[in-house]
GROMACS .gro file of C-alpha atoms in nm:
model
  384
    1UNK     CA    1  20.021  -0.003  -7.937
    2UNK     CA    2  19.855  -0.355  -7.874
    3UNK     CA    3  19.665  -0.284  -8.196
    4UNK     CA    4  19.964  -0.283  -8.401
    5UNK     CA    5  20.188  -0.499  -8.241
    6UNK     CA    6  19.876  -0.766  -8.289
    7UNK     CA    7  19.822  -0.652  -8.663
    8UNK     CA    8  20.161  -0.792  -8.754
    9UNK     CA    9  20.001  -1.156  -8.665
   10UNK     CA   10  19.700  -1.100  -8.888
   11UNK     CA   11  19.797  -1.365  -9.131
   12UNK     CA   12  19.923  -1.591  -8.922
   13UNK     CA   13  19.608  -1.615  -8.703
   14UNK     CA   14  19.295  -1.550  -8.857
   15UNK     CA   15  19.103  -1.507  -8.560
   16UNK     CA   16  19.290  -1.176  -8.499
   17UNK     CA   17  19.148  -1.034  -8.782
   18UNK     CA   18  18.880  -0.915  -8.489
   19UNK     CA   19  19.126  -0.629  -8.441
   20UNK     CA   20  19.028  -0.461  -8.763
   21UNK     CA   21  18.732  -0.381  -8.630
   22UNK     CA   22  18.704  -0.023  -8.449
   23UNK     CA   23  18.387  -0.148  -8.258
   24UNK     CA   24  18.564  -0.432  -8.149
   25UNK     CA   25  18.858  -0.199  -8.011
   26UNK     CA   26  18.629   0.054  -7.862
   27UNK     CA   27  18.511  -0.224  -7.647
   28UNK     CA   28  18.847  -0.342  -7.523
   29UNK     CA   29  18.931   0.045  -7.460
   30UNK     CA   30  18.644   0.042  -7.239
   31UNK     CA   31  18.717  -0.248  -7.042
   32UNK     CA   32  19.104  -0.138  -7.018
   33UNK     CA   33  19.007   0.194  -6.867
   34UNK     CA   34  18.670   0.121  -6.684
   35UNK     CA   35  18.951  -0.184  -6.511
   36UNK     CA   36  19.237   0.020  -6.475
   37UNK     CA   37  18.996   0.320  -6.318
   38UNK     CA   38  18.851   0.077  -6.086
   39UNK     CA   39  19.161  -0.087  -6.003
   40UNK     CA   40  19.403   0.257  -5.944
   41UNK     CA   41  19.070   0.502  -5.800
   42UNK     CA   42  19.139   0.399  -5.430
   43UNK     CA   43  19.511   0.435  -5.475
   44UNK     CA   44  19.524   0.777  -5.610
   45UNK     CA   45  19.269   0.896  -5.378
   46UNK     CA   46  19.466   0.793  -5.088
   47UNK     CA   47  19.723   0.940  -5.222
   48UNK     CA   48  19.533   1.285  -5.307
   49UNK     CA   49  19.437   1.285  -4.980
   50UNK     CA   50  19.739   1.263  -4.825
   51UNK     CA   51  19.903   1.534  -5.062
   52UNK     CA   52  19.646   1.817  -5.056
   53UNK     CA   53  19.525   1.776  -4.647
   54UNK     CA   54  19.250   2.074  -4.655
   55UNK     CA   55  19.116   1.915  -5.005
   56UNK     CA   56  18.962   2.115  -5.264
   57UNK     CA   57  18.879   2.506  -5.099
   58UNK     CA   58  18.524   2.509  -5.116
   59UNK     CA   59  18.377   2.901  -5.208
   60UNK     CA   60  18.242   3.074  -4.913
   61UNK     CA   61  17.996   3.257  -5.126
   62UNK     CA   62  17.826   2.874  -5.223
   63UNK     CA   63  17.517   2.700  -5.062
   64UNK     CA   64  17.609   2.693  -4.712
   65UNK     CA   65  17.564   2.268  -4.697
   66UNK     CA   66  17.886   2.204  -4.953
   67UNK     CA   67  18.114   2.372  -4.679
   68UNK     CA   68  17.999   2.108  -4.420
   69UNK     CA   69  17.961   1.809  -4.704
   70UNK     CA   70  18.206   1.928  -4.923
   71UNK     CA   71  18.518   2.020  -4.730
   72UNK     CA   72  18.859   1.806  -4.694
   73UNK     CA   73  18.755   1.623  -5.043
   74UNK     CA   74  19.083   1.584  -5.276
   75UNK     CA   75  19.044   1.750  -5.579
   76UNK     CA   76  19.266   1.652  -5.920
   77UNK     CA   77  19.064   1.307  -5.952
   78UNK     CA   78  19.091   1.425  -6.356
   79UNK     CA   79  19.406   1.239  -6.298
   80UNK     CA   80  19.220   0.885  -6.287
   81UNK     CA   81  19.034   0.982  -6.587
   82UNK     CA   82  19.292   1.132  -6.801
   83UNK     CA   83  19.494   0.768  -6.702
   84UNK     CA   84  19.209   0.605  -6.817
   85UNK     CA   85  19.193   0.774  -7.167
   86UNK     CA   86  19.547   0.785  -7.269
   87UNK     CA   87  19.640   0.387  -7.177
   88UNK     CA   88  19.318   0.250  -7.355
   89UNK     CA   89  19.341   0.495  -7.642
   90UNK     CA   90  19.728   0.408  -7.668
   91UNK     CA   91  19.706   0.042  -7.643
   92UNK     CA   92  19.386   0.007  -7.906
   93UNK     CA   93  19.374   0.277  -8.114
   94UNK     CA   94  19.544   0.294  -8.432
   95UNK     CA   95  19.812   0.538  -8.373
   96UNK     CA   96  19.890   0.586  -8.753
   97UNK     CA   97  19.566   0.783  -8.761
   98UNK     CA   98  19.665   1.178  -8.659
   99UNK     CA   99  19.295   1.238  -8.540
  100UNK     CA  100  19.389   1.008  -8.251
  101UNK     CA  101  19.694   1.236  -8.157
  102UNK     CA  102  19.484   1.570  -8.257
  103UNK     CA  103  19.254   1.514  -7.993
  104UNK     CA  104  19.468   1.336  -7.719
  105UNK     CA  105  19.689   1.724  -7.790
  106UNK     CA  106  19.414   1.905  -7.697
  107UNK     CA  107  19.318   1.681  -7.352
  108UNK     CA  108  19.643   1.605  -7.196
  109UNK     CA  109  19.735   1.967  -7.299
  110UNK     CA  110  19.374   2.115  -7.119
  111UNK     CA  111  19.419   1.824  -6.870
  112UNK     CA  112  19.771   1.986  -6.767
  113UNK     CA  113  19.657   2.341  -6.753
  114UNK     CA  114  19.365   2.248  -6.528
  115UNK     CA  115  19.627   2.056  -6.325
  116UNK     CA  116  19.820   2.387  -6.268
  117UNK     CA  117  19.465   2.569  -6.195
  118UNK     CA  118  19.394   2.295  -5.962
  119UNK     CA  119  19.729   2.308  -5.809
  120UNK     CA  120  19.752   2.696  -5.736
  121UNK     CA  121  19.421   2.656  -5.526
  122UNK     CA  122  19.524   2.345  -5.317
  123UNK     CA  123  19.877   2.542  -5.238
  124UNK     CA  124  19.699   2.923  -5.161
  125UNK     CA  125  19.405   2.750  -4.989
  126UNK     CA  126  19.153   2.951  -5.167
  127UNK     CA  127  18.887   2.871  -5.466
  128UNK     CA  128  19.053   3.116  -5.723
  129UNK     CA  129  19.299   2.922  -5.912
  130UNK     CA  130  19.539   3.074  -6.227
  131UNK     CA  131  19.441   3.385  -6.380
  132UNK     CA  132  19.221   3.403  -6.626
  133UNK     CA  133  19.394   3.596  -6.874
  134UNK     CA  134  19.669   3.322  -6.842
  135UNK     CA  135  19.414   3.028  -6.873
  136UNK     CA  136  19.228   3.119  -7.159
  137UNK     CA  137  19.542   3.235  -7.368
  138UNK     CA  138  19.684   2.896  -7.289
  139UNK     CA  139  19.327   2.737  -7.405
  140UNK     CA  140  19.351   2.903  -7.741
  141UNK     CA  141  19.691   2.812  -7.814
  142UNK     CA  142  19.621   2.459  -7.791
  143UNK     CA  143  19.303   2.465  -7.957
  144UNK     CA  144  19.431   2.684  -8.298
  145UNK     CA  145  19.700   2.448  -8.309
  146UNK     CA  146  19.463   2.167  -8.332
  147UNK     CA  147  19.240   2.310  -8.535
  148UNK     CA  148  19.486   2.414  -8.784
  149UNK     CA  149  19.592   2.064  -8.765
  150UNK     CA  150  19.218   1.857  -8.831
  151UNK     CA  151  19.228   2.112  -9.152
  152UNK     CA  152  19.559   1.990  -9.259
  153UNK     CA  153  19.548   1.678  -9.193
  154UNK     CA  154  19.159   1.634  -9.353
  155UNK     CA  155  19.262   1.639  -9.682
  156UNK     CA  156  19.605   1.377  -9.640
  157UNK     CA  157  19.344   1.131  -9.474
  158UNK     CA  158  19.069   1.187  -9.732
  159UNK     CA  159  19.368   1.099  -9.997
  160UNK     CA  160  19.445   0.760  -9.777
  161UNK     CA  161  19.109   0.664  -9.754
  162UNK     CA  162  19.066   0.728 -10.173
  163UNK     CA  163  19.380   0.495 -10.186
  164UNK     CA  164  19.235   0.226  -9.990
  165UNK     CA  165  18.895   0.217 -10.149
  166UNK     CA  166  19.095   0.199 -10.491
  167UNK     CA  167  19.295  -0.110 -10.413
  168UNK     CA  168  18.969  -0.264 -10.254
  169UNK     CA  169  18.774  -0.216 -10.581
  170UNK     CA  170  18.504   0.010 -10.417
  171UNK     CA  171  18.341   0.341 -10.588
  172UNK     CA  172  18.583   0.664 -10.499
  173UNK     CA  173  18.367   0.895 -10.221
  174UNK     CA  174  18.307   1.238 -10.342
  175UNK     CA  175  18.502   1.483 -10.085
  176UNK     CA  176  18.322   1.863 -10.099
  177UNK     CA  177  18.578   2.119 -10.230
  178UNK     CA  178  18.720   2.300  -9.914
  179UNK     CA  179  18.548   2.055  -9.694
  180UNK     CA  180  18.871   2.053  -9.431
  181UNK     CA  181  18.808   2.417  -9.391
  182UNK     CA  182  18.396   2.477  -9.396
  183UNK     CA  183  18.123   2.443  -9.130
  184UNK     CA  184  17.826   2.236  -9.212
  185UNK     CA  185  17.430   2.337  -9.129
  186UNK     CA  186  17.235   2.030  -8.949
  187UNK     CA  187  16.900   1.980  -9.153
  188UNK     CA  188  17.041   2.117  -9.446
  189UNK     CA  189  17.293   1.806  -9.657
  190UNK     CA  190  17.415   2.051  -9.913
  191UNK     CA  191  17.499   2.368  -9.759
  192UNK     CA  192  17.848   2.439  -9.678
  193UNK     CA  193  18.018   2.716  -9.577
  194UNK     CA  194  18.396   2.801  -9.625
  195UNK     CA  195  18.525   2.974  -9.333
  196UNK     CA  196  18.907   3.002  -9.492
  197UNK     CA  197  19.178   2.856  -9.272
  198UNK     CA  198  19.196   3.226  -9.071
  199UNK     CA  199  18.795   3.192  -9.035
  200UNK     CA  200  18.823   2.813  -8.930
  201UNK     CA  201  19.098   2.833  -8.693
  202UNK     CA  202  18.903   3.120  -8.466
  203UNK     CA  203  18.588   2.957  -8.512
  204UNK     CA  204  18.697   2.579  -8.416
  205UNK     CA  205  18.941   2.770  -8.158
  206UNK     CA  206  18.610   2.927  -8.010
  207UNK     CA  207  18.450   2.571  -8.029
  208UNK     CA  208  18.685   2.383  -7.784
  209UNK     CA  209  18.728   2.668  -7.542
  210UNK     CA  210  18.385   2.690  -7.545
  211UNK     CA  211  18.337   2.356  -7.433
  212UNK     CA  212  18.588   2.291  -7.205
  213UNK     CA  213  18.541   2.648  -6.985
  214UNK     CA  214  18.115   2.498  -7.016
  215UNK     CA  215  18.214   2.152  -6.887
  216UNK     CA  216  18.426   2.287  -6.635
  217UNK     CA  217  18.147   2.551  -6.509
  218UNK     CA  218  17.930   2.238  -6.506
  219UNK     CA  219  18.115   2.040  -6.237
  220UNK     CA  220  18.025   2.179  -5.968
  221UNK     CA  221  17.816   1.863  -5.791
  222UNK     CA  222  17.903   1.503  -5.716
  223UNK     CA  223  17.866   1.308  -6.045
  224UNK     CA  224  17.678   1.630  -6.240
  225UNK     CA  225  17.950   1.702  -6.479
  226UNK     CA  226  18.090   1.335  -6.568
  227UNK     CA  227  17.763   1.157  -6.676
  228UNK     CA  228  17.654   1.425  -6.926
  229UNK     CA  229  18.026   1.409  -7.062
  230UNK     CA  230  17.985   1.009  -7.115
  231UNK     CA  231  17.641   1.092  -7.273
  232UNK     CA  232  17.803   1.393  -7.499
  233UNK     CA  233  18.087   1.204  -7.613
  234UNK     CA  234  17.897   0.829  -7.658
  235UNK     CA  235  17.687   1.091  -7.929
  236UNK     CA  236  18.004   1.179  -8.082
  237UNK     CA  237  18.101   0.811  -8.043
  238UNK     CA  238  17.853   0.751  -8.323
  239UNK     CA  239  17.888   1.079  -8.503
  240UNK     CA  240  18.282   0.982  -8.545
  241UNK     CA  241  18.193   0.669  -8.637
  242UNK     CA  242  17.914   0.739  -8.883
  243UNK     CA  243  18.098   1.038  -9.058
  244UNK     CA  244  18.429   0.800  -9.156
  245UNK     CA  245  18.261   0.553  -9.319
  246UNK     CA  246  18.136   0.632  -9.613
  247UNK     CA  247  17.840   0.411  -9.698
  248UNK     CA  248  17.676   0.564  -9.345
  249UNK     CA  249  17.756   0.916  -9.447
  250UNK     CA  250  17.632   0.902  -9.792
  251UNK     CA  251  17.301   0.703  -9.652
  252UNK     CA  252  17.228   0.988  -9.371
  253UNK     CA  253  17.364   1.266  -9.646
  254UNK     CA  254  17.631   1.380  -9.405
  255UNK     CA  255  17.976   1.495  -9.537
  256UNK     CA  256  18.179   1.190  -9.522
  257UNK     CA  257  18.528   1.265  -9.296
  258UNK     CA  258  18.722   0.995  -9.362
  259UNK     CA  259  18.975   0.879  -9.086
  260UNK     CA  260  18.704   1.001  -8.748
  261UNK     CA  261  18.550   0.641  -8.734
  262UNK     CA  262  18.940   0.596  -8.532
  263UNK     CA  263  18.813   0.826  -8.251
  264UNK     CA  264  18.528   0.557  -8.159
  265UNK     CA  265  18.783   0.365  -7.985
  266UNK     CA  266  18.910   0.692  -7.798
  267UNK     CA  267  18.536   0.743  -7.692
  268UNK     CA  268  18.532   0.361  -7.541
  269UNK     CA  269  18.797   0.474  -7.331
  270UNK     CA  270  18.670   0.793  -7.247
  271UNK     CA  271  18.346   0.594  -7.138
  272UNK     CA  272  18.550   0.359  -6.918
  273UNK     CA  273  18.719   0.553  -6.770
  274UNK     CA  274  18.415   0.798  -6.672
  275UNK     CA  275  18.240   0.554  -6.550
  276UNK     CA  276  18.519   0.409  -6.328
  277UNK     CA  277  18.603   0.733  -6.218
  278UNK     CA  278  18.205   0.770  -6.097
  279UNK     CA  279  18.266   0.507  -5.875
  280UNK     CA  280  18.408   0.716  -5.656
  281UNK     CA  281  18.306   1.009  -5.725
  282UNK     CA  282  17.883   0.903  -5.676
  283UNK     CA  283  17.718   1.073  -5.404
  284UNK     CA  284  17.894   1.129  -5.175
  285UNK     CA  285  18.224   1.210  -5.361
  286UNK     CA  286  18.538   1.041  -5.243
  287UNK     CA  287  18.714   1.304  -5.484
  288UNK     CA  288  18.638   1.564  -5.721
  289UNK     CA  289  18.803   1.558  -6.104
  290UNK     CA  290  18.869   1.926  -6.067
  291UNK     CA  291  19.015   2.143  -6.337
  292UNK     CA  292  19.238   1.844  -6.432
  293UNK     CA  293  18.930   1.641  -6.593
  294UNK     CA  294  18.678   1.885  -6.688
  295UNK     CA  295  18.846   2.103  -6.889
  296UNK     CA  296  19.060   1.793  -7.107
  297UNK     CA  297  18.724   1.615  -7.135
  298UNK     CA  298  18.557   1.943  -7.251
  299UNK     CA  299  18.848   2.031  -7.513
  300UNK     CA  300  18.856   1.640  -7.620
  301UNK     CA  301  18.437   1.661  -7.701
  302UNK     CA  302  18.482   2.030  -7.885
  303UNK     CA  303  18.771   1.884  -8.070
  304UNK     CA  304  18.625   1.558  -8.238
  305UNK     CA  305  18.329   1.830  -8.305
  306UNK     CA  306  18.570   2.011  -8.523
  307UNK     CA  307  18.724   1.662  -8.652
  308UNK     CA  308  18.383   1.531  -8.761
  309UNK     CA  309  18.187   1.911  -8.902
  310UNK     CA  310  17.958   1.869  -8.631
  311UNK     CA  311  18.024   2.219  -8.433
  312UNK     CA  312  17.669   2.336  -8.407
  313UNK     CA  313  17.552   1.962  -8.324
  314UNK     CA  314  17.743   2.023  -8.024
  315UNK     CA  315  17.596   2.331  -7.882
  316UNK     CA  316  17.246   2.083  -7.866
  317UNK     CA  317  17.423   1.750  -7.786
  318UNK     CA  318  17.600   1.921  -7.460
  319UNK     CA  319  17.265   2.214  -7.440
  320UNK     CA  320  17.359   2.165  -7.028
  321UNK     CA  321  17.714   2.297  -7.027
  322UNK     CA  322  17.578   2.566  -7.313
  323UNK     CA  323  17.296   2.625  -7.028
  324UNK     CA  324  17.560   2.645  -6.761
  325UNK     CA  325  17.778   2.908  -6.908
  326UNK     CA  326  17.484   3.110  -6.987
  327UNK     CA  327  17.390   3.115  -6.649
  328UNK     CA  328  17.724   3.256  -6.561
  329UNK     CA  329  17.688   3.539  -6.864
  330UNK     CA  330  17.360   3.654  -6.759
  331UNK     CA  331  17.400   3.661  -6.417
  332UNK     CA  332  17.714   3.852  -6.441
  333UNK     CA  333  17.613   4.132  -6.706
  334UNK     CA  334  17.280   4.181  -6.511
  335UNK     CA  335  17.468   4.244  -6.214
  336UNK     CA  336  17.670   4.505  -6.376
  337UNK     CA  337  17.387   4.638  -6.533
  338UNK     CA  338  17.137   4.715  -6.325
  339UNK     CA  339  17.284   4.531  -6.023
  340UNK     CA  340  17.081   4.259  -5.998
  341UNK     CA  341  17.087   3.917  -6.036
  342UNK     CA  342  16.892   3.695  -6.243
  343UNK     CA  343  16.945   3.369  -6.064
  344UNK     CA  344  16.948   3.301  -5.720
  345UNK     CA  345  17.346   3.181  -5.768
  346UNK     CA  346  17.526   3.084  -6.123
  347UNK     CA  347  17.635   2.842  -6.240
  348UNK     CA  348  17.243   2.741  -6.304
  349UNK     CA  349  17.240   2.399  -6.085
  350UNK     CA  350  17.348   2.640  -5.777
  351UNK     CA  351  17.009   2.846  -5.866
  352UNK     CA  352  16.827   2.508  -5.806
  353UNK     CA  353  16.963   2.429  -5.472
  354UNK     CA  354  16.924   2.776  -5.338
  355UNK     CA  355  16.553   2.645  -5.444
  356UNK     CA  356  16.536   2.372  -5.234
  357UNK     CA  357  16.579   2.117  -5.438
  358UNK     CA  358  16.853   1.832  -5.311
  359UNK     CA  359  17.174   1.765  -5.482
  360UNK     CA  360  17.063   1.446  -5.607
  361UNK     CA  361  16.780   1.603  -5.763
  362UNK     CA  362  16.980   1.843  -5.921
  363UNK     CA  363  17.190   1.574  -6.072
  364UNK     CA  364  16.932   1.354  -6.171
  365UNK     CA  365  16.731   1.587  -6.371
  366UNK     CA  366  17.071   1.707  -6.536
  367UNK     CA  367  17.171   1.354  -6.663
  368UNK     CA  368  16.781   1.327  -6.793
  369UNK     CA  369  16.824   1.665  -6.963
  370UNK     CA  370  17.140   1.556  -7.132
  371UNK     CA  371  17.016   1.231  -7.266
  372UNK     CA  372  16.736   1.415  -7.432
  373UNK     CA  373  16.937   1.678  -7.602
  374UNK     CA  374  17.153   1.368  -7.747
  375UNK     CA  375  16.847   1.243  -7.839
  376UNK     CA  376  16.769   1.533  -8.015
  377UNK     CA  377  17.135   1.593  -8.146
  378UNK     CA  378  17.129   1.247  -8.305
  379UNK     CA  379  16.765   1.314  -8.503
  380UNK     CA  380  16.935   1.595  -8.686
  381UNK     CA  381  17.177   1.339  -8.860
  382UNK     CA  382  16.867   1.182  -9.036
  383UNK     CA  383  16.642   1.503  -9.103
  384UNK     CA  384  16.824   1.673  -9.386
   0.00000   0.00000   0.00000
């Protein structure tokens, strides 16, 4: 909003030609979120905690020390985050660009079905929140109707960008046949393969579900879900970035997306606001993000996955919350099985305190493990 009221004055002032720049935006959508975070946090948690009395319900069938360190914490802190997102994003981003408002469908939407999750267990006083049946049916909704969108819109923003290279005398970028519909192969620059907008649609449906129910399995410790989040989308930061311009696509052989390099600036916020939000929510937490955040900032990461061809990129950047849910798989079918379980408790960071190792541990090693995987994640762009 900023951005383009402040893009009017480009001629007049030539020092606001800074605000072309995405990196430059990304970095005042960081410092507008990580503020406004830090400034509202104490607020809202107040407030929370007022609201909800008993806090969060804690499961009786979890290690025994989260009832005594747990209990009477607010939950819905995804609030703060999703706050954070939305007013840098809106006030930096270019709002022209339907990538922007593909992905901010997909959070606020997730964010407001976690919201109702989160509010049916404050009211009944009991960890089981909406049924599932109802949640995931909601999930995939929202996600076919964004996928379907990122494949319709690929093609109109490929066209602008072909436009805009024209009138700046700079060589046309060749766009792959199909390219808004196909899934790309990491260490492999030529291979593409056209799912059809039916095949597409499940798949990149799949995707973002995937994500956000992984993310939202994953946040179960103070600070253990939101750092590998920052670290997951700060990857896709790049990736975004990298894949819409052209001269860094065509260098690193990736298929060029024209129109992504926007979502950097969403990713500032999203790393703002994260890290204001772990202000409060470090060891121990002053409130938990609940439903409300993890599942929007689990359908926002899946999403720009979808946006930029990076789907399978994903399943190593974020290799915790793919860890996480597999926990959950495993121990479940073995139970019904043979009837028994695998781990000692599922989700997988439960199995390590039942171990004996201390929630900071836990945490710790988790945000280590997710830096590698990016690590890893990001080498694939150059090996093809």
């Amino acid at each position: 909003m900023l951005y383009e009221i402040l893009s009017l004055y480009t001629e007049d002032y030539s020092f606001l030609n800074v605000m072309n720049y995405v990196t430059f935006r990304t970095g005042l959508a960081f410092a507008t979120a990580f503020i406004l975070c830090l400034i509202m946090g104490a607020p809202m948690i107040n407030w929370l905690r007022k609201r909800q009395k008993k806090g969060q319900p804690i499961r009786e069938d979890g290690p025994e020390s989260h009832l005594l360190t747990k209990k009477g914490t607010p939950t819905m802190g995804g609030f703060l985050i999703l706050m954070g997102i939305s007013v840098g994003t809106l006030l930096w981003a270019d709002l022209s660009n339907e990538y922007i408002w593909i992905v901010l469908f997909v959070t606020v939407g997730y964010g407001l079905i976690g919201f109702l999750d989160d509010f049916t267990k404050v009211t009944k006083g009991h960890a089981g929140g909406l049924s599932g049946k109802a949640r995931l049916f909601a999930e995939f909704v929202i996600a076919i109707v964004a996928v379907v969108w990122v494949a319709r819109y690929a093609p109109i923003a490929a066209g602008q960008s072909a436009l805009e290279r024209e009138a700046a005398n700079l060589l046309p970028v060749l766009i792959p046949e199909n390219f808004e519909t196909s899934l790309t192969i990491p260490f492999f620059k030529d291979v593409l393969i056209n799912l059809t907008i039916y095949g597409f649609a499940i798949f990149g449906a799949f995707v973002v579900v995937g994500a956000a129910n992984s993310v939202n399995l994953t946040d179960g410790l103070d600070g253990l879900a939101i750092v590998p989040v920052m670290v997951a989308g700060g990857t896709f930061a790049l990736i975004a970035y990298i894949c819409g311009t052209p001269r860094y696509a065509d260098y690193l052989y990736l298929i060029n997306t024209p129109g992504t390099s926007e979502l950097t600036v969403l990713f500032g916020a999203l790393f703002g606001s994260g890290l204001g939000f772990l202000w409060y929510n470090a060891p121990p937490a002053k409130v938990f993000m609940g439903d409300t955040g993890s599942l929007a900032l689990g359908g926002m990461v899946g999403t720009v996955a979808v946006c930029t061809k990076h789907e399978i990129v994903l399943a190593i950047v974020g290799g915790i919350f793919v860890m996480e849910a597999l926990s959950v798989f495993v121990q479940v079918g073995s139970y019904k099985l043979t009837g028994k379980r695998v781990f000692r408790m599922a989700p997988i960071h439960h199995h390590f305190e039942k171990a004996g190792w201390a929630e900071s541990t836990v945490v710790i090693r988790f945000w280590i493990i997710s830096v590698v995987l990016a690590l890893i994640g990001l080498a694939t762009l150059k090996l093809r």
